[in-house]
């Protein structure tokens, strides 16, 4: 049974490593692309659920820099096509339901069709405030930190002006609170270069459930678990 979550004590920012799409597909005799398709479908359910219960920020790890370079061309193409399809299909729905869309990572390096579809989505939802939905694409946590250092130097910031607050403004998540709950479905216990700077005080929730099966009931379980933690944040 899923325990009732306390709507006054929700995490402000939930981040998810969407893992297990291929295992989910292979165990059903389906292609890897079918697994990612099921993962993308589940993602929509989770984003809508978060929006509806009042979560203000959600971040998902969709494609790491390593995935992009190391997965087969076929698989990456499949993920790109899915991405184009989702951003095209959801543009108006996101606009009308208050979902703001952000990309964390360097998507400028993507093929034109992908970049273009993403840009259109980013532009149409600019005024939305109900929930901020960040998709990490061509993202790596260390890469994000290196990028921040380069930009700090380019901006000529003097060493004595560099503090944690300033560095945060150079991260892709600038202006958003750090995640307070990080979830990894798929049975692995690692963070895979995800939000290294931002995760300092996050609670970490791991489950064997594969991402396409990680439905809103599973998310409720994770939030309930989070609400039982004593968040000392160094105190
Ligand atoms: C990890 O599972 C998942 C990915 C590398 C891709 C995730 C992408 C999506 C869910 C589609 C994104 C779509 C949008 C709209 C953002 P895995 O392939 O590593 O699975 P495995 O651990 O079973 O091998």
mmCIF file of N, CA, C and O in Angstrom, residues 76-128:
data_model
loop_
_atom_site.group_PDB
_atom_site.id
_atom_site.type_symbol
_atom_site.label_atom_id
_atom_site.label_comp_id
_atom_site.label_asym_id
_atom_site.label_seq_id
_atom_site.Cartn_x
_atom_site.Cartn_y
_atom_site.Cartn_z
ATOM 1 N N UNK A 76 21.051 6.093 -30.717
ATOM 2 C CA UNK A 76 21.044 7.544 -30.508
ATOM 3 C C UNK A 76 20.036 8.198 -31.457
ATOM 4 O O UNK A 76 19.263 9.073 -31.061
ATOM 5 N N UNK A 77 20.004 7.706 -32.710
ATOM 6 C CA UNK A 77 19.028 8.223 -33.673
ATOM 7 C C UNK A 77 17.620 8.014 -33.138
ATOM 8 O O UNK A 77 16.761 8.902 -33.238
ATOM 9 N N UNK A 78 17.382 6.840 -32.577
ATOM 10 C CA UNK A 78 16.056 6.517 -32.015
ATOM 11 C C UNK A 78 15.693 7.493 -30.905
ATOM 12 O O UNK A 78 14.557 7.989 -30.840
ATOM 13 N N UNK A 79 16.661 7.815 -30.044
ATOM 14 C CA UNK A 79 16.391 8.752 -28.943
ATOM 15 C C UNK A 79 16.131 10.155 -29.503
ATOM 16 O O UNK A 79 15.210 10.850 -29.074
ATOM 17 N N UNK A 80 16.932 10.567 -30.505
ATOM 18 C CA UNK A 80 16.722 11.883 -31.131
ATOM 19 C C UNK A 80 15.328 11.967 -31.757
ATOM 20 O O UNK A 80 14.624 12.954 -31.598
ATOM 21 N N UNK A 81 14.938 10.900 -32.475
ATOM 22 C CA UNK A 81 13.618 10.923 -33.114
ATOM 23 C C UNK A 81 12.503 11.032 -32.079
ATOM 24 O O UNK A 81 11.526 11.749 -32.272
ATOM 25 N N UNK A 82 12.691 10.313 -30.984
ATOM 26 C CA UNK A 82 11.701 10.369 -29.905
ATOM 27 C C UNK A 82 11.586 11.779 -29.344
ATOM 28 O O UNK A 82 10.493 12.295 -29.094
ATOM 29 N N UNK A 83 12.758 12.360 -29.155
ATOM 30 C CA UNK A 83 12.816 13.706 -28.600
ATOM 31 C C UNK A 83 12.079 14.691 -29.512
ATOM 32 O O UNK A 83 11.256 15.494 -29.049
ATOM 33 N N UNK A 84 12.371 14.598 -30.818
ATOM 34 C CA UNK A 84 11.705 15.484 -31.774
ATOM 35 C C UNK A 84 10.197 15.263 -31.705
ATOM 36 O O UNK A 84 9.410 16.218 -31.628
ATOM 37 N N UNK A 85 9.796 13.991 -31.685
ATOM 38 C CA UNK A 85 8.365 13.662 -31.656
ATOM 39 C C UNK A 85 7.698 14.232 -30.394
ATOM 40 O O UNK A 85 6.668 14.889 -30.472
ATOM 41 N N UNK A 86 8.350 14.015 -29.253
ATOM 42 C CA UNK A 86 7.743 14.476 -28.000
ATOM 43 C C UNK A 86 7.655 16.004 -27.975
ATOM 44 O O UNK A 86 6.609 16.560 -27.661
ATOM 45 N N UNK A 87 8.743 16.703 -28.327
ATOM 46 C CA UNK A 87 8.669 18.166 -28.232
ATOM 47 C C UNK A 87 7.663 18.747 -29.228
ATOM 48 O O UNK A 87 7.002 19.724 -28.936
ATOM 49 N N UNK A 88 7.516 18.089 -30.394
ATOM 50 C CA UNK A 88 6.517 18.571 -31.352
ATOM 51 C C UNK A 88 5.114 18.320 -30.821
ATOM 52 O O UNK A 88 4.260 19.211 -30.848
ATOM 53 N N UNK A 89 4.883 17.105 -30.363
ATOM 54 C CA UNK A 89 3.532 16.735 -29.899
ATOM 55 C C UNK A 89 3.100 17.505 -28.663
ATOM 56 O O UNK A 89 1.926 17.791 -28.478
ATOM 57 N N UNK A 90 4.048 17.803 -27.793
ATOM 58 C CA UNK A 90 3.694 18.345 -26.479
ATOM 59 C C UNK A 90 3.749 19.868 -26.393
ATOM 60 O O UNK A 90 3.385 20.439 -25.363
ATOM 61 N N UNK A 91 4.233 20.494 -27.440
ATOM 62 C CA UNK A 91 4.455 21.941 -27.397
ATOM 63 C C UNK A 91 3.246 22.720 -26.877
ATOM 64 O O UNK A 91 3.342 23.472 -25.917
ATOM 65 N N UNK A 92 2.105 22.478 -27.512
ATOM 66 C CA UNK A 92 0.919 23.251 -27.165
ATOM 67 C C UNK A 92 0.401 22.846 -25.778
ATOM 68 O O UNK A 92 0.045 23.697 -24.955
ATOM 69 N N UNK A 93 0.441 21.539 -25.535
ATOM 70 C CA UNK A 93 -0.013 21.054 -24.224
ATOM 71 C C UNK A 93 0.838 21.668 -23.100
ATOM 72 O O UNK A 93 0.323 22.126 -22.083
ATOM 73 N N UNK A 94 2.139 21.702 -23.284
ATOM 74 C CA UNK A 94 3.013 22.293 -22.262
ATOM 75 C C UNK A 94 2.687 23.775 -22.087
ATOM 76 O O UNK A 94 2.591 24.277 -20.969
ATOM 77 N N UNK A 95 2.520 24.432 -23.234
ATOM 78 C CA UNK A 95 2.245 25.875 -23.161
ATOM 79 C C UNK A 95 0.985 26.134 -22.332
ATOM 80 O O UNK A 95 0.955 26.990 -21.459
ATOM 81 N N UNK A 96 -0.054 25.321 -22.605
ATOM 82 C CA UNK A 96 -1.330 25.566 -21.949
ATOM 83 C C UNK A 96 -1.397 25.041 -20.521
ATOM 84 O O UNK A 96 -2.305 25.408 -19.786
ATOM 85 N N UNK A 97 -0.475 24.167 -20.151
ATOM 86 C CA UNK A 97 -0.618 23.616 -18.796
ATOM 87 C C UNK A 97 0.492 24.080 -17.854
ATOM 88 O O UNK A 97 0.694 23.514 -16.787
ATOM 89 N N UNK A 98 1.226 25.115 -18.266
ATOM 90 C CA UNK A 98 2.152 25.756 -17.320
ATOM 91 C C UNK A 98 3.502 25.104 -17.178
ATOM 92 O O UNK A 98 4.238 25.376 -16.232
ATOM 93 N N UNK A 99 3.855 24.217 -18.129
ATOM 94 C CA UNK A 99 5.163 23.549 -18.014
ATOM 95 C C UNK A 99 6.227 24.374 -18.745
ATOM 96 O O UNK A 99 6.119 24.619 -19.937
ATOM 97 N N UNK A 100 7.232 24.801 -18.015
ATOM 98 C CA UNK A 100 8.372 25.501 -18.620
ATOM 99 C C UNK A 100 9.431 24.453 -18.934
ATOM 100 O O UNK A 100 9.653 23.551 -18.126
ATOM 101 N N UNK A 101 10.064 24.547 -20.063
ATOM 102 C CA UNK A 101 11.015 23.526 -20.505
ATOM 103 C C UNK A 101 12.427 24.103 -20.548
ATOM 104 O O UNK A 101 12.617 25.224 -21.022
ATOM 105 N N UNK A 102 13.375 23.375 -20.020
ATOM 106 C CA UNK A 102 14.786 23.787 -20.094
ATOM 107 C C UNK A 102 15.624 22.591 -20.543
ATOM 108 O O UNK A 102 15.273 21.449 -20.250
ATOM 109 N N UNK A 103 16.738 22.886 -21.195
ATOM 110 C CA UNK A 103 17.705 21.829 -21.480
ATOM 111 C C UNK A 103 18.949 22.092 -20.656
ATOM 112 O O UNK A 103 19.451 23.220 -20.626
ATOM 113 N N UNK A 104 19.434 21.069 -19.951
ATOM 114 C CA UNK A 104 20.715 21.178 -19.255
ATOM 115 C C UNK A 104 21.721 20.425 -20.116
ATOM 116 O O UNK A 104 21.539 19.229 -20.355
ATOM 117 N N UNK A 105 22.733 21.110 -20.609
ATOM 118 C CA UNK A 105 23.716 20.428 -21.442
ATOM 119 C C UNK A 105 23.865 21.138 -22.768
ATOM 120 O O UNK A 105 23.101 22.046 -23.089
ATOM 121 N N UNK A 106 24.832 20.681 -23.529
ATOM 122 C CA UNK A 106 25.147 21.370 -24.774
ATOM 123 C C UNK A 106 24.404 20.739 -25.950
ATOM 124 O O UNK A 106 24.933 19.873 -26.641
ATOM 125 N N UNK A 107 23.174 21.209 -26.175
ATOM 126 C CA UNK A 107 22.414 20.615 -27.289
ATOM 127 C C UNK A 107 22.739 21.297 -28.615
ATOM 128 O O UNK A 107 22.290 20.875 -29.664
ATOM 129 N N UNK A 108 23.543 22.373 -28.547
ATOM 130 C CA UNK A 108 23.959 23.046 -29.791
ATOM 131 C C UNK A 108 24.753 22.086 -30.672
ATOM 132 O O UNK A 108 24.834 22.270 -31.883
ATOM 133 N N UNK A 109 25.327 21.057 -30.060
ATOM 134 C CA UNK A 109 26.135 20.111 -30.827
ATOM 135 C C UNK A 109 25.261 19.090 -31.573
ATOM 136 O O UNK A 109 25.776 18.286 -32.347
ATOM 137 N N UNK A 110 23.951 19.120 -31.368
ATOM 138 C CA UNK A 110 23.063 18.123 -31.983
ATOM 139 C C UNK A 110 22.766 18.450 -33.448
ATOM 140 O O UNK A 110 22.900 19.595 -33.879
ATOM 141 N N UNK A 111 22.274 17.452 -34.207
ATOM 142 C CA UNK A 111 21.865 17.719 -35.591
ATOM 143 C C UNK A 111 20.804 18.811 -35.649
ATOM 144 O O UNK A 111 20.009 18.965 -34.701
ATOM 145 N N UNK A 112 20.786 19.537 -36.764
ATOM 146 C CA UNK A 112 19.925 20.708 -36.902
ATOM 147 C C UNK A 112 18.466 20.432 -36.554
ATOM 148 O O UNK A 112 17.818 21.199 -35.835
ATOM 149 N N UNK A 113 17.916 19.314 -37.057
ATOM 150 C CA UNK A 113 16.496 19.005 -36.834
ATOM 151 C C UNK A 113 16.166 18.892 -35.345
ATOM 152 O O UNK A 113 15.108 19.327 -34.885
ATOM 153 N N UNK A 114 17.095 18.321 -34.599
ATOM 154 C CA UNK A 114 16.871 18.124 -33.157
ATOM 155 C C UNK A 114 16.943 19.479 -32.446
ATOM 156 O O UNK A 114 16.065 19.844 -31.660
ATOM 157 N N UNK A 115 17.995 20.229 -32.797
ATOM 158 C CA UNK A 115 18.193 21.562 -32.188
ATOM 159 C C UNK A 115 16.987 22.444 -32.425
ATOM 160 O O UNK A 115 16.495 23.133 -31.537
ATOM 161 N N UNK A 116 16.538 22.412 -33.670
ATOM 162 C CA UNK A 116 15.441 23.269 -34.074
ATOM 163 C C UNK A 116 14.151 22.937 -33.309
ATOM 164 O O UNK A 116 13.452 23.838 -32.811
ATOM 165 N N UNK A 117 13.856 21.655 -33.191
ATOM 166 C CA UNK A 117 12.639 21.231 -32.476
ATOM 167 C C UNK A 117 12.744 21.656 -31.002
ATOM 168 O O UNK A 117 11.779 22.167 -30.418
ATOM 169 N N UNK A 118 13.918 21.485 -30.419
ATOM 170 C CA UNK A 118 14.103 21.855 -29.012
ATOM 171 C C UNK A 118 13.923 23.363 -28.843
ATOM 172 O O UNK A 118 13.245 23.830 -27.924
ATOM 173 N N UNK A 119 14.505 24.121 -29.754
ATOM 174 C CA UNK A 119 14.436 25.585 -29.649
ATOM 175 C C UNK A 119 12.998 26.089 -29.692
ATOM 176 O O UNK A 119 12.603 26.978 -28.939
ATOM 177 N N UNK A 120 12.205 25.466 -30.571
ATOM 178 C CA UNK A 120 10.803 25.879 -30.678
ATOM 179 C C UNK A 120 10.077 25.612 -29.366
ATOM 180 O O UNK A 120 9.263 26.420 -28.921
ATOM 181 N N UNK A 121 10.358 24.473 -28.758
ATOM 182 C CA UNK A 121 9.719 24.161 -27.473
ATOM 183 C C UNK A 121 10.172 25.168 -26.405
ATOM 184 O O UNK A 121 9.359 25.707 -25.656
ATOM 185 N N UNK A 122 11.474 25.465 -26.372
ATOM 186 C CA UNK A 122 11.995 26.388 -25.354
ATOM 187 C C UNK A 122 11.297 27.750 -25.478
ATOM 188 O O UNK A 122 10.933 28.369 -24.471
ATOM 189 N N UNK A 123 11.104 28.184 -26.716
ATOM 190 C CA UNK A 123 10.550 29.518 -26.949
ATOM 191 C C UNK A 123 9.071 29.616 -26.596
ATOM 192 O O UNK A 123 8.628 30.609 -26.035
ATOM 193 N N UNK A 124 8.310 28.576 -26.908
ATOM 194 C CA UNK A 124 6.849 28.680 -26.755
ATOM 195 C C UNK A 124 6.419 28.691 -25.282
ATOM 196 O O UNK A 124 5.356 29.219 -24.937
ATOM 197 N N UNK A 125 7.239 28.127 -24.403
ATOM 198 C CA UNK A 125 6.820 28.001 -22.991
ATOM 199 C C UNK A 125 7.535 29.007 -22.074
ATOM 200 O O UNK A 125 7.468 28.881 -20.845
ATOM 201 N N UNK A 126 8.170 30.006 -22.690
ATOM 202 C CA UNK A 126 9.003 30.949 -21.928
ATOM 203 C C UNK A 126 8.336 31.575 -20.705
ATOM 204 O O UNK A 126 8.990 31.849 -19.706
ATOM 205 N N UNK A 127 7.020 31.830 -20.798
ATOM 206 C CA UNK A 127 6.352 32.530 -19.697
ATOM 207 C C UNK A 127 5.798 31.588 -18.635
ATOM 208 O O UNK A 127 5.193 32.041 -17.671
ATOM 209 N N UNK A 128 5.938 30.295 -18.837
ATOM 210 C CA UNK A 128 5.307 29.346 -17.905
ATOM 211 C C UNK A 128 6.044 29.268 -16.570
ATOM 212 O O UNK A 128 7.273 29.347 -16.519
#
